[in-house]
CSV table of C-alpha atoms in Angstrom, one decimal:
chain,number,residue,atom,x,y,z
A,52,MET,CA,-75.4,-41.3,3.8
A,53,SER,CA,-74.9,-37.7,3.1
A,54,ALA,CA,-75.1,-38.3,-0.6
A,55,VAL,CA,-78.5,-39.9,-0.1
A,56,THR,CA,-79.9,-37.2,2.0
A,57,SER,CA,-78.4,-34.2,0.4
A,58,GLY,CA,-80.9,-34.1,-2.5
A,59,PRO,CA,-84.0,-34.1,-0.3
A,60,THR,CA,-82.4,-31.7,2.1
A,61,ARG,CA,-81.7,-29.3,-0.8
A,62,ASP,CA,-85.2,-29.6,-2.0
A,63,ILE,CA,-86.6,-28.8,1.4
A,64,ALA,CA,-84.4,-25.8,1.8
A,65,ARG,CA,-85.2,-24.5,-1.7
A,66,ALA,CA,-89.0,-24.9,-1.0
A,67,ALA,CA,-88.6,-23.0,2.2
A,68,VAL,CA,-86.8,-20.1,0.5
A,69,ARG,CA,-89.3,-20.1,-2.3
A,70,ALA,CA,-92.2,-19.9,0.2
A,71,GLU,CA,-90.5,-17.0,2.0
A,72,LEU,CA,-89.9,-15.1,-1.2
A,73,ALA,CA,-93.5,-15.6,-2.3
A,74,GLN,CA,-94.7,-14.3,1.1
A,75,VAL,CA,-92.5,-11.2,0.9
A,76,ALA,CA,-93.6,-10.6,-2.7
A,77,PHE,CA,-97.3,-10.9,-1.7
A,78,GLU,CA,-96.9,-8.5,1.2
A,79,VAL,CA,-95.2,-5.9,-1.1
A,80,PHE,CA,-97.8,-6.3,-3.8
A,81,ARG,CA,-100.6,-5.9,-1.3
A,82,ARG,CA,-99.0,-2.8,0.3
A,83,ASP,CA,-97.9,-1.0,-2.8
A,84,GLY,CA,-100.0,-2.4,-5.6
A,85,PHE,CA,-99.0,-5.2,-8.0
A,86,ASP,CA,-98.7,-3.0,-11.1
A,87,ARG,CA,-96.5,-0.4,-9.3
A,88,VAL,CA,-94.0,-2.9,-7.9
A,89,THR,CA,-91.0,-4.1,-9.9
A,90,LEU,CA,-89.0,-7.3,-9.6
A,91,ASN,CA,-86.1,-5.1,-8.3
A,92,ASP,CA,-88.4,-3.8,-5.6
A,93,VAL,CA,-89.4,-7.2,-4.4
A,94,ALA,CA,-85.8,-8.5,-4.5
A,95,ALA,CA,-84.7,-5.5,-2.4
A,96,GLU,CA,-87.5,-6.1,0.1
A,97,ALA,CA,-86.5,-9.7,0.4
A,98,GLY,CA,-82.8,-8.9,0.7
A,99,VAL,CA,-81.7,-10.9,-2.3
A,100,SER,CA,-80.5,-9.9,-5.8
A,101,ARG,CA,-82.8,-9.7,-8.8
A,102,SER,CA,-81.0,-12.8,-10.3
A,103,THR,CA,-81.6,-14.8,-7.1
A,104,PHE,CA,-85.3,-13.9,-7.1
A,105,LEU,CA,-85.6,-14.9,-10.8
A,106,ARG,CA,-84.1,-18.3,-10.1
A,107,TYR,CA,-87.2,-19.0,-8.0
A,108,PHE,CA,-89.8,-17.0,-9.9
A,109,PRO,CA,-89.4,-16.1,-13.6
A,110,SER,CA,-92.0,-13.3,-13.2
A,111,LYS,CA,-94.0,-11.2,-10.7
A,112,GLU,CA,-97.1,-13.3,-11.6
A,113,ASP,CA,-95.4,-16.5,-10.7
A,114,ALA,CA,-94.6,-15.3,-7.2
A,115,VAL,CA,-98.3,-15.1,-6.6
A,116,LEU,CA,-99.7,-17.8,-8.8
A,117,GLY,CA,-96.9,-20.4,-8.5
A,118,GLY,CA,-98.9,-22.6,-6.1
A,119,LEU,CA,-101.7,-23.2,-8.6
A,120,ASN,CA,-100.0,-26.1,-10.3
A,121,MET,CA,-99.7,-27.9,-7.0
A,122,GLN,CA,-103.4,-27.1,-6.3
A,123,GLY,CA,-104.3,-28.7,-9.6
A,124,GLN,CA,-102.4,-31.8,-8.7
A,125,ARG,CA,-104.1,-32.1,-5.4
A,126,PHE,CA,-107.5,-31.6,-7.1
A,127,VAL,CA,-106.8,-34.5,-9.5
A,128,THR,CA,-105.5,-36.8,-6.8
A,129,ALA,CA,-108.6,-36.1,-4.7
A,130,LEU,CA,-110.8,-36.8,-7.7
A,131,ARG,CA,-109.1,-40.2,-8.3
A,132,ALA,CA,-109.8,-41.1,-4.7
A,133,ARG,CA,-113.6,-40.4,-4.8
A,134,PRO,CA,-115.9,-43.5,-4.7
A,135,ALA,CA,-116.8,-44.9,-8.1
A,136,ALA,CA,-120.5,-44.8,-7.2
A,137,GLU,CA,-120.5,-41.0,-7.0
A,138,VAL,CA,-121.8,-39.2,-10.1
A,139,ASP,CA,-119.1,-37.1,-11.7
A,140,TRP,CA,-120.5,-33.8,-10.6
A,141,THR,CA,-120.6,-34.8,-6.9
A,142,ALA,CA,-117.1,-36.3,-7.1
A,143,LEU,CA,-115.8,-33.0,-8.6
A,144,ARG,CA,-117.3,-31.0,-5.8
A,145,ARG,CA,-116.1,-33.3,-3.0
A,146,ALA,CA,-112.6,-33.5,-4.6
A,147,MET,CA,-112.5,-29.7,-4.4
A,148,ASP,CA,-112.5,-29.9,-0.6
A,149,ALA,CA,-108.8,-30.7,-0.9
A,150,LEU,CA,-108.3,-27.1,-2.2
A,151,LEU,CA,-110.3,-25.6,0.7
A,152,GLU,CA,-107.7,-26.9,3.1
A,153,ASP,CA,-105.4,-23.9,2.1
A,154,TYR,CA,-108.2,-21.5,2.9
A,155,HIS,CA,-109.1,-23.0,6.2
A,156,ARG,CA,-105.5,-23.1,7.3
A,157,ASP,CA,-105.2,-19.3,7.2
A,158,PRO,CA,-108.5,-17.7,6.2
A,159,ALA,CA,-107.3,-14.1,6.5
A,160,ASN,CA,-104.2,-14.7,4.4
A,161,ALA,CA,-106.2,-16.7,1.9
A,162,LEU,CA,-108.8,-14.0,1.6
A,163,ALA,CA,-106.1,-11.3,1.0
A,164,ARG,CA,-104.4,-13.3,-1.7
A,165,THR,CA,-107.7,-14.1,-3.4
A,166,GLN,CA,-108.6,-10.4,-3.3
A,167,LEU,CA,-105.3,-9.4,-4.8
A,168,ILE,CA,-105.7,-11.9,-7.6
A,169,TYR,CA,-109.3,-10.9,-8.5
A,170,GLN,CA,-108.5,-7.1,-8.2
A,171,THR,CA,-105.4,-7.3,-10.5
A,172,PRO,CA,-106.3,-8.0,-14.2
A,173,ALA,CA,-102.9,-9.6,-14.9
A,174,LEU,CA,-103.1,-12.0,-12.0
A,175,HIS,CA,-106.8,-12.8,-12.7
A,176,ALA,CA,-105.9,-13.7,-16.3
A,177,GLY,CA,-102.9,-15.7,-15.2
A,178,CYS,CA,-104.9,-17.6,-12.7
A,179,GLN,CA,-107.5,-18.5,-15.4
A,180,VAL,CA,-104.8,-19.7,-17.7
A,181,ARG,CA,-103.1,-21.9,-15.1
A,182,GLN,CA,-106.5,-23.4,-13.9
A,183,ALA,CA,-107.4,-24.2,-17.5
A,184,GLY,CA,-104.3,-26.3,-17.5
A,185,TRP,CA,-106.0,-28.6,-14.9
A,186,ARG,CA,-108.7,-29.6,-17.4
A,187,PRO,CA,-106.9,-32.4,-19.3
A,188,ALA,CA,-105.9,-34.4,-16.2
A,189,LEU,CA,-109.4,-33.8,-14.6
A,190,ALA,CA,-111.1,-34.9,-17.8
A,191,HIS,CA,-108.9,-38.0,-18.1
A,192,THR,CA,-109.7,-39.0,-14.6
A,193,LEU,CA,-113.5,-38.6,-15.2
A,194,THR,CA,-113.3,-40.8,-18.3
A,195,GLY,CA,-111.9,-43.6,-16.1
A,196,ARG,CA,-114.8,-43.5,-13.6
A,197,ALA,CA,-117.1,-45.9,-15.3
A,198,THR,CA,-119.1,-48.4,-13.3
A,199,SER,CA,-121.4,-51.3,-14.2
A,200,ARG,CA,-124.4,-48.9,-13.8
A,201,ARG,CA,-122.8,-45.8,-15.4
A,202,PRO,CA,-120.8,-45.7,-18.6
A,203,ALA,CA,-117.7,-43.6,-18.7
A,204,ALA,CA,-118.1,-40.0,-19.8
A,205,SER,CA,-116.9,-39.2,-23.3
A,206,GLY,CA,-113.9,-37.0,-23.7
A,207,LEU,CA,-116.0,-34.0,-24.6
A,208,ALA,CA,-118.4,-34.4,-21.8
A,209,ALA,CA,-115.6,-35.0,-19.3
A,210,THR,CA,-113.8,-31.8,-20.5
A,211,VAL,CA,-117.0,-29.8,-20.2
A,212,ARG,CA,-117.6,-31.0,-16.7
A,213,ALA,CA,-114.0,-30.3,-15.6
A,214,ALA,CA,-114.2,-26.8,-17.1
A,215,ALA,CA,-117.6,-26.1,-15.5
A,216,ALA,CA,-116.2,-27.2,-12.1
A,217,ILE,CA,-113.2,-24.8,-12.4
A,218,ASP,CA,-115.6,-22.0,-13.4
A,219,CYS,CA,-117.7,-22.8,-10.2
A,220,LEU,CA,-114.5,-22.4,-8.2
A,221,ASN,CA,-113.6,-19.1,-9.9
A,222,ILE,CA,-117.1,-17.6,-9.5
A,223,ALA,CA,-117.4,-18.7,-5.8
A,224,SER,CA,-113.9,-17.4,-5.0
A,225,GLU,CA,-114.6,-14.1,-6.7
A,226,HIS,CA,-117.8,-13.7,-4.8
A,227,TRP,CA,-116.0,-14.7,-1.6
A,228,ALA,CA,-113.3,-12.0,-2.2
A,229,ASP,CA,-115.8,-9.3,-3.2
A,230,THR,CA,-117.8,-9.8,0.0
A,231,SER,CA,-114.7,-9.9,2.2
A,232,GLY,CA,-115.3,-13.5,3.2
A,233,ARG,CA,-118.6,-13.0,4.9
A,234,ARG,CA,-119.8,-16.5,3.8
A,235,ASP,CA,-117.8,-19.7,4.0
A,236,LEU,CA,-116.1,-20.5,0.7
A,237,GLY,CA,-117.3,-24.1,0.9
A,238,ASP,CA,-120.9,-23.0,1.2
A,239,LEU,CA,-120.4,-20.7,-1.9
A,240,LEU,CA,-119.0,-23.7,-3.8
A,241,ASP,CA,-122.0,-25.8,-2.8
A,242,GLU,CA,-124.3,-23.1,-4.1
A,243,ALA,CA,-122.4,-22.7,-7.4
A,244,PHE,CA,-122.3,-26.5,-8.0
A,245,ALA,CA,-126.0,-26.8,-7.1
A,246,ALA,CA,-126.8,-24.3,-9.8
A,247,LEU,CA,-125.4,-26.7,-12.5
A,248,ALA,CA,-126.2,-30.0,-10.9
A,249,PRO,CA,-128.1,-32.5,-13.1
A,250,ARG,CA,-131.8,-32.5,-12.3
A,251,PRO,CA,-133.9,-35.6,-12.0
A,252,GLN,CA,-135.4,-36.6,-15.3
A,253,SER,CA,-138.9,-35.9,-14.0
A,254,GLN,CA,-137.9,-32.2,-13.3
A,255,ALA,CA,-136.2,-31.7,-16.6
A,256,ARG,CA,-137.9,-29.1,-18.7
A,257,THR,CA,-139.0,-30.3,-22.1
A,258,LEU,CA,-137.8,-27.9,-24.8
A,259,PRO,CA,-140.4,-26.8,-27.4
A,260,SER,CA,-140.2,-28.6,-30.7
């Protein structure tokens, strides 16, 4: 029995240590400034060696942004679960509600983390790179959402929609951080998505020939 449970137990323990180290790193970065803090500083604050810290996070950026891969997986899973009758743009917005759970669980901490990311060029750039990595899985999911009334999106169209949705998340999050969370992030996302929502054909502007 112990051989069966030891693996999952180790995984849980490792995840707990990783989460604790990430929280310590965030608090140090927030207090002293990301660019002024070294890995040695973070390790000392956490009471571990530099080599131990590096076993969990290969860089300072990873200590802050390491959760983005899991966020992307949740986004894709939520998109797959959306009703087939929904248009892709609506499905993308509603699937993004899965990401808002992190913000609603601890709004103050989420706001502080978001502000740190958008106020630190290295973290902002790293965030964009990691989120761009979500696009292939999102686009693949969109191409599989065909119905009898709606053909599947082409690979190009699906990739554009996925990229636009991620940009909406980034712009809404940056506005949320810049305004110290005065508006609900979900409302900001709604507004961002509405700005790019397909308009009824009758409202579409005819371009001059």
